[in-house]
XYZ file of C-alpha atoms in Angstrom:
532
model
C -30.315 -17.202 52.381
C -26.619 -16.575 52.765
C -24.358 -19.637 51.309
C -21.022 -19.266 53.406
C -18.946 -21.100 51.882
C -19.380 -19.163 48.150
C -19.319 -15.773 49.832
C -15.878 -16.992 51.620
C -14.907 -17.932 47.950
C -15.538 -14.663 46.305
C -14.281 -12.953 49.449
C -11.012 -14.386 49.195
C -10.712 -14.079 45.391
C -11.851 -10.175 45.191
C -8.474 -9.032 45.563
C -6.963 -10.843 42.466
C -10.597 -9.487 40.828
C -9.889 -6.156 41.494
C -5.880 -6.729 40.090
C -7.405 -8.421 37.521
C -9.568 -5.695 36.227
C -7.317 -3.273 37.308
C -4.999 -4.375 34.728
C -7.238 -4.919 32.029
C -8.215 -0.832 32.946
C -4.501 -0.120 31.960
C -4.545 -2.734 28.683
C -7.509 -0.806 27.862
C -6.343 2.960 27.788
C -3.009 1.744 26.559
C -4.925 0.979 23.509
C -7.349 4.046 23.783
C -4.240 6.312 23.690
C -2.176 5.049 21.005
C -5.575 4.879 19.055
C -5.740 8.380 19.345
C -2.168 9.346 18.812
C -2.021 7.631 15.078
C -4.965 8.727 14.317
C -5.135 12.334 15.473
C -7.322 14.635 12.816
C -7.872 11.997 10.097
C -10.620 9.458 10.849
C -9.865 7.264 7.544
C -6.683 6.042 9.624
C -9.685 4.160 11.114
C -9.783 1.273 9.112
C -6.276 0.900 8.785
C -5.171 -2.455 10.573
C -3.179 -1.432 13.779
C -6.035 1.531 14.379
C -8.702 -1.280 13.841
C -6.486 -4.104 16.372
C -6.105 -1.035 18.767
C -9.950 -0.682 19.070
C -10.678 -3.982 19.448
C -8.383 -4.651 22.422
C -9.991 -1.574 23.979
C -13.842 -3.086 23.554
C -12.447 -6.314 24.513
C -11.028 -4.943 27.960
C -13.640 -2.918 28.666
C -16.476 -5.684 27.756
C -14.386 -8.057 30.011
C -14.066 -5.948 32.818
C -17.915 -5.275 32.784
C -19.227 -8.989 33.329
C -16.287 -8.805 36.099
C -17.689 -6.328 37.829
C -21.074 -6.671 37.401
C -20.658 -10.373 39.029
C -18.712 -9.319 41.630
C -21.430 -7.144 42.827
C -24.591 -8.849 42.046
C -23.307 -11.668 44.778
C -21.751 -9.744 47.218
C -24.466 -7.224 47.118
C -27.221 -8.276 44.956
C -29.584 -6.145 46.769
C -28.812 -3.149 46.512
C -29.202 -3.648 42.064
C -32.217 -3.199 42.295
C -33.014 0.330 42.188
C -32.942 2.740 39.287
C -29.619 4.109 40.024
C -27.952 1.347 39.873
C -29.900 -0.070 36.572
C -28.979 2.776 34.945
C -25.107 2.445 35.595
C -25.454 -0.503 33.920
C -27.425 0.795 30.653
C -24.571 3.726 30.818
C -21.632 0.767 30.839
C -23.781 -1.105 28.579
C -24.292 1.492 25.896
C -20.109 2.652 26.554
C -19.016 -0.498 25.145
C -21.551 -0.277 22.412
C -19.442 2.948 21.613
C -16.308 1.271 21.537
C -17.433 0.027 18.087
C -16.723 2.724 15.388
C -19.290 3.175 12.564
C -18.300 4.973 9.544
C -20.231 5.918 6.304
C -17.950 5.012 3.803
C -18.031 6.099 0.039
C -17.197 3.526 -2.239
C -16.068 4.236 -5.987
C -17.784 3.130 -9.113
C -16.519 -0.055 -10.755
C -15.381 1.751 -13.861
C -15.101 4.807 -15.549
C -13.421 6.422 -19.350
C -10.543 8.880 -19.426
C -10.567 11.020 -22.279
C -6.715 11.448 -22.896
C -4.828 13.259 -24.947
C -1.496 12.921 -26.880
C 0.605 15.926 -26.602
C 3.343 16.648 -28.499
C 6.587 19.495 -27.134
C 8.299 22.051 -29.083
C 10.821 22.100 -26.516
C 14.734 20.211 -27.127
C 14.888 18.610 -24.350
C 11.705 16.160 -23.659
C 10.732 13.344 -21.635
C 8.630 11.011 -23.318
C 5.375 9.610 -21.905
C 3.493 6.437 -23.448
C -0.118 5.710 -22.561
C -2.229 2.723 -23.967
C -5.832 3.887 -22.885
C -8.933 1.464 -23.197
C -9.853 -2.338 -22.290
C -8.776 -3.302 -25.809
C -5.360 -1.776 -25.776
C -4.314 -1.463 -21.858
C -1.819 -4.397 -22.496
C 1.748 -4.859 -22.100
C 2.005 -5.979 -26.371
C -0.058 -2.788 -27.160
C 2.133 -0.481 -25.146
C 5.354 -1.983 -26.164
C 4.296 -1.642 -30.111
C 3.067 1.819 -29.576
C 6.782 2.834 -28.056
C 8.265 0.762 -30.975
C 6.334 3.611 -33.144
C 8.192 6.109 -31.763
C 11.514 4.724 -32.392
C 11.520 3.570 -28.817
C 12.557 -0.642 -28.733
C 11.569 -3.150 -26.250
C 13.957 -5.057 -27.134
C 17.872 -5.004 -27.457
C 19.387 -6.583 -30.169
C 21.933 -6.674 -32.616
C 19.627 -6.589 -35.453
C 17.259 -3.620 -36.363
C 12.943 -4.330 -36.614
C 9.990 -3.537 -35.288
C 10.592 -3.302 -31.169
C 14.254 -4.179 -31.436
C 17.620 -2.713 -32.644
C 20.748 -1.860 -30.685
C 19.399 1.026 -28.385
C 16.395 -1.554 -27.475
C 15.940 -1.385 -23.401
C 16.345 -5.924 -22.700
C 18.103 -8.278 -24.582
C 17.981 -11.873 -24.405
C 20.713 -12.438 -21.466
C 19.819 -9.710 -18.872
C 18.773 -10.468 -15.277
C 15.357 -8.444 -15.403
C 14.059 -7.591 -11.891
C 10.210 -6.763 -11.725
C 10.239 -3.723 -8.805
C 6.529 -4.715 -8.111
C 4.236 -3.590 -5.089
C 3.472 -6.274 -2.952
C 3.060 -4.348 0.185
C -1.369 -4.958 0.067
C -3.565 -7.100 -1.273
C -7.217 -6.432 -3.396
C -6.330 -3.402 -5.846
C -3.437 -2.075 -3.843
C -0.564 -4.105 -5.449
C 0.251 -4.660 -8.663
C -1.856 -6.474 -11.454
C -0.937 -9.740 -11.766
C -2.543 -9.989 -15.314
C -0.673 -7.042 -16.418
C 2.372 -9.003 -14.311
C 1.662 -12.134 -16.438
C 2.174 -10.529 -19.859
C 5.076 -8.445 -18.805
C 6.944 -11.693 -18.363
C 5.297 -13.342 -21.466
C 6.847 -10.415 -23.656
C 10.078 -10.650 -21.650
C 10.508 -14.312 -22.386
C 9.413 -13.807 -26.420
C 12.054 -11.857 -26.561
C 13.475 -11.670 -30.854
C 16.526 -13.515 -30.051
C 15.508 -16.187 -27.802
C 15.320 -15.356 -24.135
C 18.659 -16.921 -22.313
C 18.522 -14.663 -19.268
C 16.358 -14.350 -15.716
C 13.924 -12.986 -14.576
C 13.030 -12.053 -10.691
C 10.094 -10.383 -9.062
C 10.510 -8.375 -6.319
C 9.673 -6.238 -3.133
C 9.804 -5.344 -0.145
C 6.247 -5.140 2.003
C 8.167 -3.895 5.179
C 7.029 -6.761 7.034
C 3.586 -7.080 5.429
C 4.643 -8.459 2.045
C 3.186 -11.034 0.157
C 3.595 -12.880 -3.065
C 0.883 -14.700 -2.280
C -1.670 -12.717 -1.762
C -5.504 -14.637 -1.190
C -6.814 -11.741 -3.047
C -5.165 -10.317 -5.550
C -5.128 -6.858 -8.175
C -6.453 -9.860 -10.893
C -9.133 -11.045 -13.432
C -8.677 -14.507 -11.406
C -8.889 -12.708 -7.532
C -7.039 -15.762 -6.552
C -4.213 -15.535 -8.653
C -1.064 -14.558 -7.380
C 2.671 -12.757 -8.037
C 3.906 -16.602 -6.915
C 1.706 -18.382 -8.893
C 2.255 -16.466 -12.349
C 5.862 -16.756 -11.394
C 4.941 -20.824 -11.012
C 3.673 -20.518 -14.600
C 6.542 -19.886 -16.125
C 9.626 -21.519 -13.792
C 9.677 -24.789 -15.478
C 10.804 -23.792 -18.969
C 12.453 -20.611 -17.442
C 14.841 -19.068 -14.709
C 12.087 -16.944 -13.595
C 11.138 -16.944 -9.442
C 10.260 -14.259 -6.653
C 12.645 -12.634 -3.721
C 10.671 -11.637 -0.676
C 13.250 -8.787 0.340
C 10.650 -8.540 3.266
C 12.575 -11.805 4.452
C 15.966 -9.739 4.727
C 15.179 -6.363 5.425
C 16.290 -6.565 9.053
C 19.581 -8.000 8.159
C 22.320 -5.501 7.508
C 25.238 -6.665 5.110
C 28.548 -5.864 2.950
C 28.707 -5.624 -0.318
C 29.727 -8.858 -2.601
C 33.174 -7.219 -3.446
C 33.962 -6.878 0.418
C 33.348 -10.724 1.125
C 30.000 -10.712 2.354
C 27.690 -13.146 0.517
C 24.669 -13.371 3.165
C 21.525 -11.742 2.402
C 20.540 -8.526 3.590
C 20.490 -4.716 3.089
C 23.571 -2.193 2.699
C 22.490 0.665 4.756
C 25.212 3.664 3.811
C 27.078 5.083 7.225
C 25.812 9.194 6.837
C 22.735 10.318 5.929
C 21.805 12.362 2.533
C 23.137 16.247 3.521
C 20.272 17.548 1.474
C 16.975 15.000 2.501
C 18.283 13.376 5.156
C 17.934 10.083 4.024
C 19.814 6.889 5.061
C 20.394 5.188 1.612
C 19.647 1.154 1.853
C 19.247 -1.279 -1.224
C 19.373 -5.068 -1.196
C 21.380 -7.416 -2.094
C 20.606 -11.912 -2.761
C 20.937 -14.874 -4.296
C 17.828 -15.815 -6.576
C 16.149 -19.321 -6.510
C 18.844 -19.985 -9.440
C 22.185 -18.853 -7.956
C 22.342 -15.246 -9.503
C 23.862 -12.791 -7.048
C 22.327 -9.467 -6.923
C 22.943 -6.311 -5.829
C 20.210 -3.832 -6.848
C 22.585 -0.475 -6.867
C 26.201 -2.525 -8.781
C 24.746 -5.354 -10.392
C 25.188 -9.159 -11.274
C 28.248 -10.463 -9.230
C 30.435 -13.465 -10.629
C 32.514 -13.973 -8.150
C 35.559 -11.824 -9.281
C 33.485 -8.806 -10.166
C 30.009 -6.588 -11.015
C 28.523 -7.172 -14.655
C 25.981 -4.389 -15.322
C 23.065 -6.744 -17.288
C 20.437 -5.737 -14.463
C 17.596 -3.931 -15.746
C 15.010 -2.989 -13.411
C 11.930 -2.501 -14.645
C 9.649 -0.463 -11.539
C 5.959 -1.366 -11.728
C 3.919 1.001 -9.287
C -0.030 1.138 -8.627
C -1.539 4.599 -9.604
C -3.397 5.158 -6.219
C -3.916 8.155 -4.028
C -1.729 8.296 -0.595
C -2.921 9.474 2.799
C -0.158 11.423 3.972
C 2.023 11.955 0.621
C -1.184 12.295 -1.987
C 0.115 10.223 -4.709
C 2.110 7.268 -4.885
C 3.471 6.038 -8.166
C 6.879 5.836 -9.698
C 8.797 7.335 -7.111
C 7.020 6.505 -3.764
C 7.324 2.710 -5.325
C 10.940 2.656 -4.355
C 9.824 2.565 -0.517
C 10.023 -1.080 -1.135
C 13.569 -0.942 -2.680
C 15.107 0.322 0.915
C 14.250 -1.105 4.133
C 12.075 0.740 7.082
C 13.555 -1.824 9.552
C 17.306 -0.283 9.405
C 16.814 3.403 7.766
C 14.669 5.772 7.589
C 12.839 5.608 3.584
C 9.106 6.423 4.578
C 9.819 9.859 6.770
C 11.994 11.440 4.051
C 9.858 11.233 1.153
C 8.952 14.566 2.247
C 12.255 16.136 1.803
C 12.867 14.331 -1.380
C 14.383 11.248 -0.446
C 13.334 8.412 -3.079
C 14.832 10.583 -5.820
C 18.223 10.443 -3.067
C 17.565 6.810 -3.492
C 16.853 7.304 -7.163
C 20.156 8.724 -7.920
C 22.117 6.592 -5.399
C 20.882 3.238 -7.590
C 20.194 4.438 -10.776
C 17.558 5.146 -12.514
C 14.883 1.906 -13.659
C 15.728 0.820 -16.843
C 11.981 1.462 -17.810
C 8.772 2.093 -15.772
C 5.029 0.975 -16.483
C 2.368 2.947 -13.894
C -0.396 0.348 -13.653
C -3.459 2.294 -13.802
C -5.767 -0.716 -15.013
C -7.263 -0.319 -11.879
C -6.691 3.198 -9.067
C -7.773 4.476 -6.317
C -8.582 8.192 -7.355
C -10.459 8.934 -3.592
C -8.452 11.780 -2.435
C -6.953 13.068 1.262
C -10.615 13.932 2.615
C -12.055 10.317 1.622
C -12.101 7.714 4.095
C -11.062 5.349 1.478
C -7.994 6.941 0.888
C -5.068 4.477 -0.221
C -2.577 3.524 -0.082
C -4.402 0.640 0.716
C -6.905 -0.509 -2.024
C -9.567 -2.875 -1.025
C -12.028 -4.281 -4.001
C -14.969 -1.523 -3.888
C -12.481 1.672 -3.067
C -11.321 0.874 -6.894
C -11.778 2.711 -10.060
C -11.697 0.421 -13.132
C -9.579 3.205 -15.888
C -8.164 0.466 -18.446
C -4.613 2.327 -18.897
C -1.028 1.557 -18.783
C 1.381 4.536 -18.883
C 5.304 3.911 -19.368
C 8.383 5.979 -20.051
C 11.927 6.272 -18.246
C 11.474 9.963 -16.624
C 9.989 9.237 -13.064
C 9.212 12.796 -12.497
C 7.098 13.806 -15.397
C 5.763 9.939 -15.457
C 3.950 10.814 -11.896
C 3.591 14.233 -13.050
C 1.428 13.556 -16.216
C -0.310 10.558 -14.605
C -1.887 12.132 -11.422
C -2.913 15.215 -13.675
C -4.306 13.100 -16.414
C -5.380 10.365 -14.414
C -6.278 10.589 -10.891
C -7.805 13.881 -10.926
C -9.734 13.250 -13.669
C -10.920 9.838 -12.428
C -11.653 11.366 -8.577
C -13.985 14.141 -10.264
C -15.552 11.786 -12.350
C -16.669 9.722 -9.526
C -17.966 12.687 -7.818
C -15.170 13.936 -5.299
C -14.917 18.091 -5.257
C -11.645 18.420 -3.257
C -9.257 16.400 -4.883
C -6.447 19.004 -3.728
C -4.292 15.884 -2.599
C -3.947 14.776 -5.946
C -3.093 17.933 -7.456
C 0.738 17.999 -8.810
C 0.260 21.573 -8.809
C -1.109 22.331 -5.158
C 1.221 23.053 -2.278
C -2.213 22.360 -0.025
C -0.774 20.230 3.256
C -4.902 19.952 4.779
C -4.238 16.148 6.073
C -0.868 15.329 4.449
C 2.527 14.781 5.932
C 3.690 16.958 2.446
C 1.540 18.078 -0.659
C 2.385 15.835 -3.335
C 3.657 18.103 -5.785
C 5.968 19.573 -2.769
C 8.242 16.550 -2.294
C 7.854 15.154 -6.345
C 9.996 18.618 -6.899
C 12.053 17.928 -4.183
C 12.417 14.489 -5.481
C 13.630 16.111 -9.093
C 15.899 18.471 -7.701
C 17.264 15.796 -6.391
C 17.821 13.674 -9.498
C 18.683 16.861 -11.782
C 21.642 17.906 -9.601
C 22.817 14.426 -10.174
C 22.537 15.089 -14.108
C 19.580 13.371 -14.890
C 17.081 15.320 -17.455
C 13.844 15.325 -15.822
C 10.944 17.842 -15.651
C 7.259 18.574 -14.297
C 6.500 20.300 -16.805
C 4.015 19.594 -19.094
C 5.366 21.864 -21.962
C 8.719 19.863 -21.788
C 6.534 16.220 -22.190
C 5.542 14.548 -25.231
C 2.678 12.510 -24.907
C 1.561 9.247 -27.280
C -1.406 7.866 -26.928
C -3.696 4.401 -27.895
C -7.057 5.194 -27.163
C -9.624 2.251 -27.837
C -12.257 3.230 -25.411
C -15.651 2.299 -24.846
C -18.433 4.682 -23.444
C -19.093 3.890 -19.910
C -21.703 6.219 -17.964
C -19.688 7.681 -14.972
C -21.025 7.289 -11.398
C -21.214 9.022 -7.813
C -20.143 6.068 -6.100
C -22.133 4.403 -3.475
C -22.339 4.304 0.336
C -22.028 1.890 3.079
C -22.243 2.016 6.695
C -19.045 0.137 7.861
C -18.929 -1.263 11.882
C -15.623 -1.950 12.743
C -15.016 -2.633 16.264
C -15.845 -6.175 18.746
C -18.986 -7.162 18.503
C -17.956 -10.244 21.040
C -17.412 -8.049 24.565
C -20.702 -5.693 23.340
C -22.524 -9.242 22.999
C -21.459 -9.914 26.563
C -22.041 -6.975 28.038
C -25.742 -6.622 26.491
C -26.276 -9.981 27.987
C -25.237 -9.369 31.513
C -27.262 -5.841 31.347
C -30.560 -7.464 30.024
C -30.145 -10.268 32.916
C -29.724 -7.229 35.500
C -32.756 -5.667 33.637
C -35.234 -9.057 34.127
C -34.138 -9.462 37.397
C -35.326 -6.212 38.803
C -38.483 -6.267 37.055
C -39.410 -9.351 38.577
C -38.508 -7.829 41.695
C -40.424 -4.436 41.002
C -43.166 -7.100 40.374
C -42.780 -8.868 43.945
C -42.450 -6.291 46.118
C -45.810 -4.802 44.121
């Protein structure tokens, strides 16, 4: 029986229907396209967040267009469902959105794994000097800064001579120290927090009685976070803000966000401008092509910074900023390693330059030489991620079971041979030990591009030609590298890893769309069963 006044209803609300999907159609392949674009040959990009936002808006579309349609039909025209053509349009729709979802078989590292390393020691003038503290026992920030102590190497500055201090020591009690950490990603992608915890705790214990400040700080490029949920920790929940908390009410230390300012394009302190923002230089680099940019703020405690001339005191720059760069040792899916000189992405801004396409052509050691070298840098390598270009758990992004447990700190002042030594020593060792076979992306000595934007050890040379033209003695070269090392290790069988079969996609629109098929499906069985 015909009900008039609900067919006049849909009648005269079809058109807006058809608009309706019609638009959600477009939505749909808008999504489908720039899926495939940023993804093009390497799957892994998969599970990065836009890729995974992308393929949900293109399930949701099609899964709402579906239950559009299919109404539409069933009570304009509900008789003509029922026949097998028709029923199997809709298991072909059905099963299409199924498809929208994405399943992966993902390889997930073992929890932990012991480096046998090495100390090495050059015959060569003209070194650069690498210090590793290698085991559970010693991977701390005390251990590491007595074994560079050894080696006539002090911690701290001061005006009296001992064990970690004397004149030539790296911080004395009245610096500004800014913590260069990596707080672009959560889980085991940013920077230990423990290892963040005692940095500051030796800071502060400083010989002479610590009278200066002390500021952590990065910039995320819009995806920052000091206070991360879940965190590169012992304590999972425990956070860059709140070890920063732990210490602010007996001393000047806080965060800076440069995420926060990184759209905001200033002068210099000496030309007037005091706002917070980024000075982004006029030309670009002749030789990489880079457009320099650094920050400059006010901390939580009135301190004026600019990270390339220093403290400002209102009539002029005092030069008692040490920077002290603390990178992640993790594997990178276009640039195969980031460490000590990809971590100065988050010292210029993507927002007004250009930082993240000229790594390839050398451009953090452009960036290097325009603000100085760090005063000292620690590679934390308590925890890595050692799965190489062909993994699909890549990093830069680290999440909890794509992690590698390695108990090591490395530190030294030489950028180049500190990346160098540790994706040699470190990452490829780790990667075969958890059973990878083409670790080619990790490889300082492969000019292999398979999946990369640039092979690794490509653009680290281009990096040091860059700082060596500017007078800095670096080198890649492990002849020209001596090596100390504090092994306390324990025995720890290695693994092959484990595997998981990952959805990612919207289970919502499939959930709809099964349910409107298996309705379709009843319905002309009972029908079958009538006309029977």
């Amino acid at each position: 029986m015909k009900i008039p006044s609900f067919d006049l209803h849909l009648e005269d609300n079809l058109s807006k229907k058809k608009k309706y999907r019609k638009n959600l159609l477009i939505f749909g392949l808008l999504n489908l396209l720039w899926f495939i674009f940023r993804t093009g040959t390497k799957p892994r990009r998969i599970i990065y967040p836009c890729q995974q936002d992308a393929l949900k808006n293109v399930s949701i579309s099609i899964g709402a267009i579906i239950p559009l349609f299919s109404l539409s039909i069933i009570w304009l025209k509900v008789k003509t469902w029922f026949s097998y053509g028709k029923a199997a349009i809709i298991i072909m729709l059905t099963v299409s959105t199924v498809s929208t979802g994405v399943i992966l078989n993902s390889a997930f590292s073992p929890q932990e794994v012991t480096l046998e390393i090495l100390p090495r020691a050059s015959e060569s003038e003209t070194v650069s000097e690498i210090f590793v503290v290698n085991g559970p026992e010693v991977a701390h920030v005390t251990d590491l800064i007595n074994l560079m102590g050894s080696q006539n190497f002090s911690f701290y500055q001061s005006t009296i001579s001992g064990v970690n201090q004397g004149p030539d020591g790296l911080i004395s009690a009245t610096d500004v120290v800014l913590l260069k950490t990596n707080c672009q990603w959560s889980q085991r992608g940013g920077t230990n927090t423990d290892f963040l915890k005692e940095l500051i705790q030796a800071i502060i214990d400083h010989p002479d009685g610590f009278d200066g400040e002390i500021v952590v700080a990065d910039n995320g490029q819009g995806r920052g976070s000091m206070n991360f949920g879940k965190t590169n920790s012992e304590d999972k929940e425990q956070s860059a803000q709140e070890v920063v908390d732990s210490f602010a009410l007996t001393y000047d230390v806080s965060t800076f966000l440069w995420d926060n300012i990184r759209g905001n394009e200033v002068q210099e302190y000496s030309e007037g401008d005091m706002e917070n923002g980024y000075i982004v230089y006029d030309d670009e680099d002749p030789e990489t092509e880079i457009y320099v940019s650094y920050p400059k703020f006010e901390t939580d405690y009135g301190t004026k910074i600019s990270f390339k001339q220093g403290i400002w005191n209102d009539a002029e720059y005092i030069h008692n900023l040490k920077v002290i760069n603390l990178p992640v040792l993790k594997s990178h899916s276009i640039y195969g390693v980031t460490a000590t000189l990809k971590n100065y992405m988050g010292v210029q801004t993507e927002a007004l330059a250009n930082g993240h396409d000229k790594v390839a052509t050398g451009g953090m050691g452009t960036l290097m030489v325009e603000c100085g070298l760090p005063t000292l840098n620690i590679i934390d390598a308590i925890w890595v991620n050692a799965n190489p270009e062909s993994s699909v758990t890549v990093g830069p992004g680290t999440s909890y079971n794509m992690a590698t447990r390695v108990n090591i700190l490395i530190a030294g002042v030489d950028p180049v041979a500190l990346d160098y030594w540790s994706a040699k020593n470190v990452l490829l060792q780790t990667s075969e030990l958890i059973g990878h076979i083409d670790s080619y992306s990790l490889d300082p000595d492969s000019s292999v591009t398979t999946g990369l934007t640039e092979a690794f050890g490509i653009w680290l040379n281009k990096s040091k030609d860059e700082l060596v033209r500017a007078g800095y003695n670096l080198t890649s070269d492990e002849l020209n590298m001596n090596v100390y090392v504090e092994n306390l290790t324990l025995d720890v069988e290695p693994g092959h890893g484990i595997r998981q079969w990952v959805w990612i996609g919207s289970f919502g629109a499939t959930l709809i769309t099964l349910f409107v098929g298996a309705f379709v499906f009843i319905r002309i069985l009972k029908r079958r069963k009538i006309n029977k």
